[in-house]
Short mmCIF file of C-alpha atoms and ligand atoms in Angstrom, two decimals:
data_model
loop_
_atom_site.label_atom_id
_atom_site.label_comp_id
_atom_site.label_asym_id
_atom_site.label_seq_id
_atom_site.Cartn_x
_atom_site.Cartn_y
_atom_site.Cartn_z
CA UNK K 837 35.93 94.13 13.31
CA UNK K 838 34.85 93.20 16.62
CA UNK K 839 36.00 89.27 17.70
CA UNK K 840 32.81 89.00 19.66
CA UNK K 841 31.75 85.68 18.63
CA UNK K 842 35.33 83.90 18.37
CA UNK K 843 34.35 82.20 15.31
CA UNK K 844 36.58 81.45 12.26
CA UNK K 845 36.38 84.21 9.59
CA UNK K 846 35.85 84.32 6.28
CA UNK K 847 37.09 87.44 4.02
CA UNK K 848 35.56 89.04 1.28
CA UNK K 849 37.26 90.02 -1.71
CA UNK K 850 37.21 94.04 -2.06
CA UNK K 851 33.97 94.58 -4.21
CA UNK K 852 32.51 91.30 -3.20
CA UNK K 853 30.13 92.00 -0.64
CA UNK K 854 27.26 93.69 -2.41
CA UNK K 855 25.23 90.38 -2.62
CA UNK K 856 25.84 89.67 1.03
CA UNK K 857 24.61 92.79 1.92
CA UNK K 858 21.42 92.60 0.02
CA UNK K 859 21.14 89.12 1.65
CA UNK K 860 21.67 86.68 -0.76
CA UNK K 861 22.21 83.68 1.37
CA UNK K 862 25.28 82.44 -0.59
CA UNK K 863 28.93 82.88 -0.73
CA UNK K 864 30.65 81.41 -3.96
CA UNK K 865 34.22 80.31 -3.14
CA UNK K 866 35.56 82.69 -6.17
CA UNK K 867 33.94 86.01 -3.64
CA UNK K 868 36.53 84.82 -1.19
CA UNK K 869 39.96 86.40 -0.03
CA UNK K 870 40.58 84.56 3.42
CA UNK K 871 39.74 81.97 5.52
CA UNK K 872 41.32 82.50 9.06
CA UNK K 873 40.34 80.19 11.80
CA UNK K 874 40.52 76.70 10.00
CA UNK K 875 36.95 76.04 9.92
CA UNK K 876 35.37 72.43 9.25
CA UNK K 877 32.48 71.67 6.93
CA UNK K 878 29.42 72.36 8.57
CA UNK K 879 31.32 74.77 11.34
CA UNK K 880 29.73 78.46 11.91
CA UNK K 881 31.73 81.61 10.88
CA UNK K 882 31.51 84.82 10.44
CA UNK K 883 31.57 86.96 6.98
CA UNK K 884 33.47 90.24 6.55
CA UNK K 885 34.18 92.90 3.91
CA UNK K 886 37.70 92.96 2.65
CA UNK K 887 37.68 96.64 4.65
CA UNK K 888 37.15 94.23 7.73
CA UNK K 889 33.37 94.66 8.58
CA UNK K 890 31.47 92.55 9.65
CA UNK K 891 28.50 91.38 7.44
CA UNK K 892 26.87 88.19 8.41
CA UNK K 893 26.95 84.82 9.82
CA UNK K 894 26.85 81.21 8.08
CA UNK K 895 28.01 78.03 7.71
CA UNK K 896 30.99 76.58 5.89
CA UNK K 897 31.49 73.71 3.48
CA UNK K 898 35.03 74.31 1.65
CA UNK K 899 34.04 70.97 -0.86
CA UNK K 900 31.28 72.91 -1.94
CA UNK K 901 31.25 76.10 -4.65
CA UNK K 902 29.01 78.10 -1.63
CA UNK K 903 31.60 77.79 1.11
CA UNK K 904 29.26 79.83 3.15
CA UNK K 905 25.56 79.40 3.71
CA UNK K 906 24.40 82.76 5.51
CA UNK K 907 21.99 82.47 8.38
CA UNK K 908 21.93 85.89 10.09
CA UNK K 909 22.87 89.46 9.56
CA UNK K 910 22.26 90.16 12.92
CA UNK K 911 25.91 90.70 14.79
CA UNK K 912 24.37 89.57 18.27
CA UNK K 913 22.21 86.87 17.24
CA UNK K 914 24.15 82.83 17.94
CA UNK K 915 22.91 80.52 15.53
CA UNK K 916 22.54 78.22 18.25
CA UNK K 917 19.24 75.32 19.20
CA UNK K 918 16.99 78.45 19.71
CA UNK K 919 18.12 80.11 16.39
CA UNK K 920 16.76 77.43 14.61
CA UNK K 921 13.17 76.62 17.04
CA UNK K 922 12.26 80.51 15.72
CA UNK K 923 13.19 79.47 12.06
CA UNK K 924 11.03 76.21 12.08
CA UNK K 925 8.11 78.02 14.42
CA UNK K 926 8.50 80.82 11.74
CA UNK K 927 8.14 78.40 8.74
CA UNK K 928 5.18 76.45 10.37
CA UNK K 929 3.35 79.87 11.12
CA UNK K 930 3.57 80.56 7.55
CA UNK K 931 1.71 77.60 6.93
CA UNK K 932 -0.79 77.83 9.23
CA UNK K 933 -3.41 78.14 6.77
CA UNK K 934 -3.05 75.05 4.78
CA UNK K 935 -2.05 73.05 8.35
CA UNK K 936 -5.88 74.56 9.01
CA UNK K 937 -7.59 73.11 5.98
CA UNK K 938 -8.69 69.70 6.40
CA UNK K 939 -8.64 69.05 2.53
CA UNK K 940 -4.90 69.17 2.52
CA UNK K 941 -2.83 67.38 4.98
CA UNK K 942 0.79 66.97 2.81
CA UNK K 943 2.21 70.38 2.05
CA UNK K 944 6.32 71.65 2.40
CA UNK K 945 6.60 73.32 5.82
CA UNK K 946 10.15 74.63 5.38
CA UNK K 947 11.69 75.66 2.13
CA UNK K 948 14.86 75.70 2.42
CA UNK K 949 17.03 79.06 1.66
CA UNK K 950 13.73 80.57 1.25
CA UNK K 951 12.28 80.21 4.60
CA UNK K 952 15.99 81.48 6.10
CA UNK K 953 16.97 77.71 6.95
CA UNK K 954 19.54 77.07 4.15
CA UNK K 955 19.88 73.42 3.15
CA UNK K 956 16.78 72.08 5.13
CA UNK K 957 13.82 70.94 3.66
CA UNK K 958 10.63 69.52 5.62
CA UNK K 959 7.45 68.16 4.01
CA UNK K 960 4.38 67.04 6.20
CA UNK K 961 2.26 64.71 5.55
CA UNK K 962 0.09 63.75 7.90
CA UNK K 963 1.42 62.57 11.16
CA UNK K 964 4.29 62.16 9.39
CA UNK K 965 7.76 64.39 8.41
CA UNK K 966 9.88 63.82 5.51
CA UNK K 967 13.33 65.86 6.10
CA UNK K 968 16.49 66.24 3.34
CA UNK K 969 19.20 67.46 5.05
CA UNK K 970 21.27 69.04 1.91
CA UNK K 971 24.07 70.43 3.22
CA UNK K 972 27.01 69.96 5.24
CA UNK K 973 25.72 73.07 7.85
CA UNK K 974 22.54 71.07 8.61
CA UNK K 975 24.15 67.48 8.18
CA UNK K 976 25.99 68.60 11.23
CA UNK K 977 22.92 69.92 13.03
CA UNK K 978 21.38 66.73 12.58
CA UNK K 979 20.18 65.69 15.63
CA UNK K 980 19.47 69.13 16.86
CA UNK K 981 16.90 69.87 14.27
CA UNK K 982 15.63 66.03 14.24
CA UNK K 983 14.64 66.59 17.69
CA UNK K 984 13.15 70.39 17.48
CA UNK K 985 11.06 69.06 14.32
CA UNK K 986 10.00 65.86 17.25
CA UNK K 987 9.10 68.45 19.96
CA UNK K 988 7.58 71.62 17.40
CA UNK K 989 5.78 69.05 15.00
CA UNK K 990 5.03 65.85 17.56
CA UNK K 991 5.08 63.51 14.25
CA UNK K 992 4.73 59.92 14.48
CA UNK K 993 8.02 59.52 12.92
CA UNK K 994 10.37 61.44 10.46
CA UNK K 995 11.74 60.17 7.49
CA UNK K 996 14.87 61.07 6.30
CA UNK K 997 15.10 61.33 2.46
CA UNK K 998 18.51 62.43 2.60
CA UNK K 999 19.05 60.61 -1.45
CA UNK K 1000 18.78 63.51 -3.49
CA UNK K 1001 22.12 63.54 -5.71
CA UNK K 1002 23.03 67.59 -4.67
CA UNK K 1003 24.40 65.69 -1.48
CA UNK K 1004 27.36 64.84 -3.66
CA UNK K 1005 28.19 68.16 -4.29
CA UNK K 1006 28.48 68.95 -0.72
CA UNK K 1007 30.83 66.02 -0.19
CA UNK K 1008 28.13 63.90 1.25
CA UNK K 1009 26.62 60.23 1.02
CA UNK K 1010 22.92 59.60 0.04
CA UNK K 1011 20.80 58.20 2.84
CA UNK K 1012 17.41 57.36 3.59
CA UNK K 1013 15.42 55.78 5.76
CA UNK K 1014 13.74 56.06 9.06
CA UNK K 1015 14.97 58.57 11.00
CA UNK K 1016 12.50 59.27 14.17
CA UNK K 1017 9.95 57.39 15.59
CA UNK K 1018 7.25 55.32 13.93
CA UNK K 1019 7.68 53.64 10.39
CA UNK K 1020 4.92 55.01 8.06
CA UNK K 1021 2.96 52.85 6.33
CA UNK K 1022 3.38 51.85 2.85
CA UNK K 1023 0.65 53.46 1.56
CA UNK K 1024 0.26 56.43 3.93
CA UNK K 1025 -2.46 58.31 2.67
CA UNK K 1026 -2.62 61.62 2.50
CA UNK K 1027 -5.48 64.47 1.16
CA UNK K 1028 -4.85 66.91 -1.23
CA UNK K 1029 -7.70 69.11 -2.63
CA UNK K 1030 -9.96 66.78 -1.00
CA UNK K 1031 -8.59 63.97 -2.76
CA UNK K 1032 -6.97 61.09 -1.61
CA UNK K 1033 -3.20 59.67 -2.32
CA UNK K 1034 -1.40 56.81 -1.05
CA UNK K 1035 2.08 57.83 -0.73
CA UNK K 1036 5.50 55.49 0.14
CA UNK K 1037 7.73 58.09 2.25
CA UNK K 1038 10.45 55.42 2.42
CA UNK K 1039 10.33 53.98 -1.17
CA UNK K 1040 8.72 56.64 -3.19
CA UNK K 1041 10.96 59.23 -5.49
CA UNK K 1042 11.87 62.85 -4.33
CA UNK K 1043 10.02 62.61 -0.76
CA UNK K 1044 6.98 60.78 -2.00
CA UNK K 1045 4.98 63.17 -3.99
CA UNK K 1046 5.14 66.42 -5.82
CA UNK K 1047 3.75 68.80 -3.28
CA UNK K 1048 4.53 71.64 -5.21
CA UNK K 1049 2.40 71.02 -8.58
CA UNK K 1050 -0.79 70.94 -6.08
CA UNK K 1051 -2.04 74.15 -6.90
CA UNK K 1052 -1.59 73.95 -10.97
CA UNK K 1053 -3.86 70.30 -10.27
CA UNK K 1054 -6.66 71.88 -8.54
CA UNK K 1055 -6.91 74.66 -11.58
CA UNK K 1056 -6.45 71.44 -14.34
CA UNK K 1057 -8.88 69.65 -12.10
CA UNK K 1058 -11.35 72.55 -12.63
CA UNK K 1059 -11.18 72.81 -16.28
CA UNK K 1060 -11.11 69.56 -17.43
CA UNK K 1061 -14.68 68.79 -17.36
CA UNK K 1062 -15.79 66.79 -20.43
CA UNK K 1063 -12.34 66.24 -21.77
CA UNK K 1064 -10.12 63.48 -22.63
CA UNK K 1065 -6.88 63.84 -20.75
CA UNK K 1066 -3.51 62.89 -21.97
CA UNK K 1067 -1.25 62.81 -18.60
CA UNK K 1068 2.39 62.47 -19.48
CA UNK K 1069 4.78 62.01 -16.88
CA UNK K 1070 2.13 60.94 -14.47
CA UNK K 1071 4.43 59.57 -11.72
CA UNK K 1072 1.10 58.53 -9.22
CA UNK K 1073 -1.74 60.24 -11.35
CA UNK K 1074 -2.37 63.38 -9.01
CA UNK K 1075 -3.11 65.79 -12.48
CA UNK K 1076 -4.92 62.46 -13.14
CA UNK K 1077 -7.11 61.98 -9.69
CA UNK K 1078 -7.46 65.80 -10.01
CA UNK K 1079 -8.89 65.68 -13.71
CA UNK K 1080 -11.22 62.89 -13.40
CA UNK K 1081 -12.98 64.40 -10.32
CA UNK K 1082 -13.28 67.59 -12.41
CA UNK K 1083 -14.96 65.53 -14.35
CA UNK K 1084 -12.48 64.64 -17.05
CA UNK K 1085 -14.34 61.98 -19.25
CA UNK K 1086 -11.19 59.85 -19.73
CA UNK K 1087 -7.30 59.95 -18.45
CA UNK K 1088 -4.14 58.19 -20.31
CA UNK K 1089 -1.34 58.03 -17.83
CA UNK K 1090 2.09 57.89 -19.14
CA UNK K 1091 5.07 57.48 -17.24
CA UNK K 1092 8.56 55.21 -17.57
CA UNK K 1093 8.06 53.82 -14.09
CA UNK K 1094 5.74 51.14 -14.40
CA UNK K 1095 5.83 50.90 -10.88
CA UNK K 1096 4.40 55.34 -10.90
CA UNK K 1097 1.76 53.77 -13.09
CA UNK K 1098 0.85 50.92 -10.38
CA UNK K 1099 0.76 53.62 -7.86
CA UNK K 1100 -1.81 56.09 -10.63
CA UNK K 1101 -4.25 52.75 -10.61
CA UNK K 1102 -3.53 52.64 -6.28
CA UNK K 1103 -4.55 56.40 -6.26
CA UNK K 1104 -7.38 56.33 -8.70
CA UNK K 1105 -9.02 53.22 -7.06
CA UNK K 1106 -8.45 55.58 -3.42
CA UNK K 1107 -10.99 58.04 -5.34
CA UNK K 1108 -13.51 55.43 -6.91
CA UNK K 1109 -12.39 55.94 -10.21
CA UNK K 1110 -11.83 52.83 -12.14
CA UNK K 1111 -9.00 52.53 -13.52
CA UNK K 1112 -10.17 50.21 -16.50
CA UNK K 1113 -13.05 52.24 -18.13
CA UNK K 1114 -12.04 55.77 -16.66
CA UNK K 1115 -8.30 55.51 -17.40
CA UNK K 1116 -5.49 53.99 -19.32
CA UNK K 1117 -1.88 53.49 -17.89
CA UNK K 1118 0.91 53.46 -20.71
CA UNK K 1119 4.66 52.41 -19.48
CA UNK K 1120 7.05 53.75 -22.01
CA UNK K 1121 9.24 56.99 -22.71
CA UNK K 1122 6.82 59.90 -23.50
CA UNK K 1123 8.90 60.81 -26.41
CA UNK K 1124 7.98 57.54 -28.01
CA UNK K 1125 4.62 56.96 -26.85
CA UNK K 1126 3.71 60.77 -27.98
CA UNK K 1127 4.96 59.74 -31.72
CA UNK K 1128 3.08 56.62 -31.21
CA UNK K 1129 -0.20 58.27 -30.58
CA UNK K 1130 0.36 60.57 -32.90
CA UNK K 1131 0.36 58.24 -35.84
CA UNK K 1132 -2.47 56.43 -34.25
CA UNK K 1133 -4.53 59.68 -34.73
CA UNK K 1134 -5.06 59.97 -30.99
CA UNK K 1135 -6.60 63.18 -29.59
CA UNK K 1136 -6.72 64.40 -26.53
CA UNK K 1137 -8.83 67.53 -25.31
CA UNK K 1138 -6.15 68.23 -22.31
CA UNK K 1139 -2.58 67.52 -22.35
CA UNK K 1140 -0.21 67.63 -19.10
CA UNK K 1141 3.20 67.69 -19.78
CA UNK K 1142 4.89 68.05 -16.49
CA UNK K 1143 8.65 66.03 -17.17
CA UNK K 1144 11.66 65.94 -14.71
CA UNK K 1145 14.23 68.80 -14.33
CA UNK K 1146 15.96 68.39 -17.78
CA UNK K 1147 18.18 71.14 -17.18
CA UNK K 1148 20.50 70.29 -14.29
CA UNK K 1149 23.37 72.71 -15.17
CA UNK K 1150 24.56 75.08 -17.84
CA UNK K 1151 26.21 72.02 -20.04
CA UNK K 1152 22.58 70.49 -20.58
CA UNK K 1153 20.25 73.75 -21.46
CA UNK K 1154 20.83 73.00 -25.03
CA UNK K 1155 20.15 69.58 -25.01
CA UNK K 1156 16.96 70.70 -21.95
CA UNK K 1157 15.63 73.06 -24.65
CA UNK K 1158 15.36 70.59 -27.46
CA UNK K 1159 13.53 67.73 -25.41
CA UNK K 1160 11.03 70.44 -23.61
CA UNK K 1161 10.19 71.72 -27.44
CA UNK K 1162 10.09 68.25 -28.60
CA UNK K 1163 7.56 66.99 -26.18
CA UNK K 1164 5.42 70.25 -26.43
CA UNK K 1165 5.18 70.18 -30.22
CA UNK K 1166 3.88 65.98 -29.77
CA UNK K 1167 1.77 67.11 -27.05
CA UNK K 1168 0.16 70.30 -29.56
CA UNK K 1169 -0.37 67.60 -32.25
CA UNK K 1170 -2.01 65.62 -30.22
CA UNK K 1171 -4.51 68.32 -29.48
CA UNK K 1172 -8.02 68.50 -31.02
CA UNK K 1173 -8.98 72.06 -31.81
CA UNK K 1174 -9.56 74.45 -29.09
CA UNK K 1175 -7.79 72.20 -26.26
CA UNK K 1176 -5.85 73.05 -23.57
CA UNK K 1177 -2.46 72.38 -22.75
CA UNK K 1178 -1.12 72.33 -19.31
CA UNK K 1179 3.07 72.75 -19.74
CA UNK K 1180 5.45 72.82 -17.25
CA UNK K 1181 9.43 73.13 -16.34
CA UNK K 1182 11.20 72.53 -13.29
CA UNK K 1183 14.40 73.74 -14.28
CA UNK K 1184 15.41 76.48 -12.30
CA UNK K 1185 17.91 77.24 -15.55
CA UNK K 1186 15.00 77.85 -17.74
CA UNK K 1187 13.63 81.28 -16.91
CA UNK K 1188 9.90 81.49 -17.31
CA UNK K 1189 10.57 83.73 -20.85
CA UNK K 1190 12.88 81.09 -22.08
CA UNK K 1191 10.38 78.30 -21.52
CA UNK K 1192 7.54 80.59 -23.30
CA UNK K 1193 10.12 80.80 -26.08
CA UNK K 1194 10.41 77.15 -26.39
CA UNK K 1195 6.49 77.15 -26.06
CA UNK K 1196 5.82 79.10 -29.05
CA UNK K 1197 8.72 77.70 -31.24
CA UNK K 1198 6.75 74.20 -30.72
CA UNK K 1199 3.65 76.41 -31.69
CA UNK K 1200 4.93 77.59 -34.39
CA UNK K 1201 6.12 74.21 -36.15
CA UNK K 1202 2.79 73.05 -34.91
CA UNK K 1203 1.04 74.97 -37.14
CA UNK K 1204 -1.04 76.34 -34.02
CA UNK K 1205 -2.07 79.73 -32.67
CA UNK K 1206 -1.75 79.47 -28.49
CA UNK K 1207 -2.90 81.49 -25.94
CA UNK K 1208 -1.95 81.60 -22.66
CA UNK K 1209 -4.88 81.54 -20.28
CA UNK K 1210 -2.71 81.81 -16.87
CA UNK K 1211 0.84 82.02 -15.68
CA UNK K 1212 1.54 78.78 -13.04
CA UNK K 1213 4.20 78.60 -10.60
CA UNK K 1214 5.07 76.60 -7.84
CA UNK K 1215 2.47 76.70 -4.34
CA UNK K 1216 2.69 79.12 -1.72
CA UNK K 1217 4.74 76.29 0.35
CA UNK K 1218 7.51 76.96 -1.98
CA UNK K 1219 7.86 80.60 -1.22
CA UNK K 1220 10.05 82.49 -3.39
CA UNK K 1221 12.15 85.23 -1.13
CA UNK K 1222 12.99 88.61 -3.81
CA UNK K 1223 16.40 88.08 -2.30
CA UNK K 1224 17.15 84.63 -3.42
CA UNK K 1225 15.57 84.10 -6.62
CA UNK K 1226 16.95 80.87 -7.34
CA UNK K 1227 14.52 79.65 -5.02
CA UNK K 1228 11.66 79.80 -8.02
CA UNK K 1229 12.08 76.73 -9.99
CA UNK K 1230 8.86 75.60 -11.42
CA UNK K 1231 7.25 77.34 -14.15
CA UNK K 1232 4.12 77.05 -15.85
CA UNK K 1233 2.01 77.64 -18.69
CA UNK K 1234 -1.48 76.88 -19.00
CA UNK K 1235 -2.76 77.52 -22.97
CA UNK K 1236 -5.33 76.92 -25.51
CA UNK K 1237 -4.81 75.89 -29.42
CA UNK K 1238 -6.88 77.13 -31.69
N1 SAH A 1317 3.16 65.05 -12.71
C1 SAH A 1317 3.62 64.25 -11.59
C2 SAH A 1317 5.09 64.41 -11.31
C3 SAH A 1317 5.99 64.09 -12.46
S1 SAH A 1317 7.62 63.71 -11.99
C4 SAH A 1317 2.76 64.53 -10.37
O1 SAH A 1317 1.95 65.48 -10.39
O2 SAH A 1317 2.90 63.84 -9.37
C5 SAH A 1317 8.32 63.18 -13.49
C6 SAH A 1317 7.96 61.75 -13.89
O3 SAH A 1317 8.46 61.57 -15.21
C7 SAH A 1317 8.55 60.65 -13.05
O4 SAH A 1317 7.52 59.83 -12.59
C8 SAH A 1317 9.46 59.85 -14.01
O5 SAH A 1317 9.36 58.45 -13.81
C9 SAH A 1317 8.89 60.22 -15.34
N2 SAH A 1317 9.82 60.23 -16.49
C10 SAH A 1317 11.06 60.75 -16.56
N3 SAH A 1317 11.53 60.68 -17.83
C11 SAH A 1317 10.55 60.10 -18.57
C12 SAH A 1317 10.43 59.77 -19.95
N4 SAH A 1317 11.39 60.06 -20.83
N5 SAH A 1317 9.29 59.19 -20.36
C13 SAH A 1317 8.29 58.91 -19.47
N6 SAH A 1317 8.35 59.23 -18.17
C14 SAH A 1317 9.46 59.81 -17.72
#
């Protein structure tokens, strides 16, 4: 192979490089022959076939299972400070409708492995950026892509929400904080769906907000006109916010962070609901609170169900599969004939037929027959690229009982 670039070289295993060819941006350390070149985390190298040719370009992390995060599989092209100016221009063009539409001003403007800028997530909102760096490749481009995001985005400041625990498996610390600029305000406010939410970039969980549920709001916001609304794992109330000025007659917000629920009343009081007669905010773990209502005799004409990832690696599926059939079998109970139920997983282990599975075994013990009106999925801001398809994580189904 050709030593153009000089960099340190990483060597397939004979049989190995199918994936890399059909650009899948990752390169598991059990794929890998060689390493010549002594390369440190977060250094550049190049990728070859065990026959010696050359296949792509990437960065390395030996602490991590994907030694190699690909960025190119063009020979020529350095994956130097203009490399990554076209990925974020790229990224924003992509979004240039939503940056366009005044009724949305927080939205994900790069994705990660599936805008071709492995490790790097950016949400907007507003003036403001929210960055995780999540790898050891752009932990070491730092500053680089601190300052193109400064002179491509002109943001009154950047947050870096650098916390998320996936650090640790690239032999990294958790950080957060301001990174760029101005402080945001406490309770930035942003719009989505012509609704308004006041969001804490620096205290807030994940980076604030869940930008990528807006979408599967604005279609519960639509139907839930007349209905009472059961809302479990609220967080700040967007299904909530969303439902109400669909004209929802009534919302019960459940969450275990009392301070979420504090931030639901913020955000419903930002709309003009009140959240005395209009809603109810209930503190506790949706397990029990579910069982609660149920022997109350609550019912609900709409029930969310949107939990955390339960599923965070193969050892927990079982144990993932039991609690996401649990909660959907409370929240069918709690039903009244002919409601809807708006389901959802984030686990990227829990393909979109297992979840239906789990779905219809709650069904089933329910003593319900289901429908499924639509299919939901993360928002376009979350792209999914056919050649990484780990990328899709969220996964929804919206249904009626009978
Ligand atoms: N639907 C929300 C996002 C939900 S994030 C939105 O649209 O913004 C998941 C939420 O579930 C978090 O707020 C977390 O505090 C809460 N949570 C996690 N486990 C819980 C449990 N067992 N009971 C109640 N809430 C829980």
């Amino acid at each position: 192979m050709s030593k153009s670039s000089n960099l340190p070289v990483v060597t397939l295993h004979p049989g190995k490089e199918k994936p890399v060819r059909q650009r899948h941006p990752w390169v598991f350390s059990g794929a890998i022959a060689s390493v010549d070149g002594q390369p440190a985390a977060g250094d550049l190298v190049d990728v070859a076939a065990a026959s010696g040719e050359w296949l792509a370009r990437g960065y390395f992390n030996a602490r991590s299972q994907i030694v190699v995060r690909l960025l190119t599989w063009e020979q020529p092209e350095p994956c130097d400070v203009d490399f990554w100016r076209r990925r974020l221009v790229a990224a924003a063009a992509r979004r240039a409708a939503l940056a366009a539409d005044p009724d949305t001003t927080a939205y994900r403007l790069v994705y990660a492995e599936s805008d071709a800028a492995p490790g790097l997530i950016v949400d907007r909102y507003g003036d403001w950026l929210a960055v995780q760096f999540l790898t050891a490749g752009v932990e070491a481009r730092r500053e680089l892509l601190l300052g193109l995001l400064a002179e491509l985005c002109t943001p009154a400041g950047i947050v870096d929400r650098s916390d998320a625990s996936v650090r640790r498996q690239e032999g990294l610390p958790l950080r957060s904080g301001l990174a760029w600029g101005e402080r945001p305000p406490a309770d930035l406010e942003l719009r989505e769906n012509g609704l308004r939410f006041p969001v804490d970039l620096l205290g807030g969980q994940k980076t604030g907000f869940y930008l990528d549920q807006r979408e599967n709001r604005r279609i519960v916001g639509q139907l839930a006109a007349g209905r009472r609304v059961l809302n479990a794992f609220s967080f700040t109330g967007a299904f909530a916010v969303n439902a109400l000025a669909g004209g929802a007659t009534h919302v019960t917000n459940v969450d275990s962070s009392y301070d979420a629920l504090l931030g639901a009343e913020a955000a419903l009081r930002c709309n003009r609901f009140d959240p005395d007669r209009q809603a109810e905010g209930v503190a506790g773990d949706v397990f029990q609170v579910l069982r609660g209502f149920r022997d109350e005799g609550r019912v609900f004409d709409m029930v969310i169900l949107d939990p955390p990832k339960f599923a965070r690696s193969k050892a927990e599926l079982t144990g993932a599969t039991r609690g996401y059939k649990d909660i959907n079998l409370l929240g069918l109970r709690l039903l009244a004939p002919d409601g809807l139920l708006a389901t959802f997983s984030c686990s990227g282990l829990v393909t979109a037929d297992l979840f239906q599975k789990i779905v219809f075994g709650a069904s089933v013990d329910a003593g319900r027959d289901v429908q499924i009106i639509a299919r939901l999925s993360q928002g376009a801001d979350h792209p999914v690229l056919l050649s990484f398809p780990e990328g899709e994580y969220l996964k929804g189904l919206l249904c009626r009982a009978a």
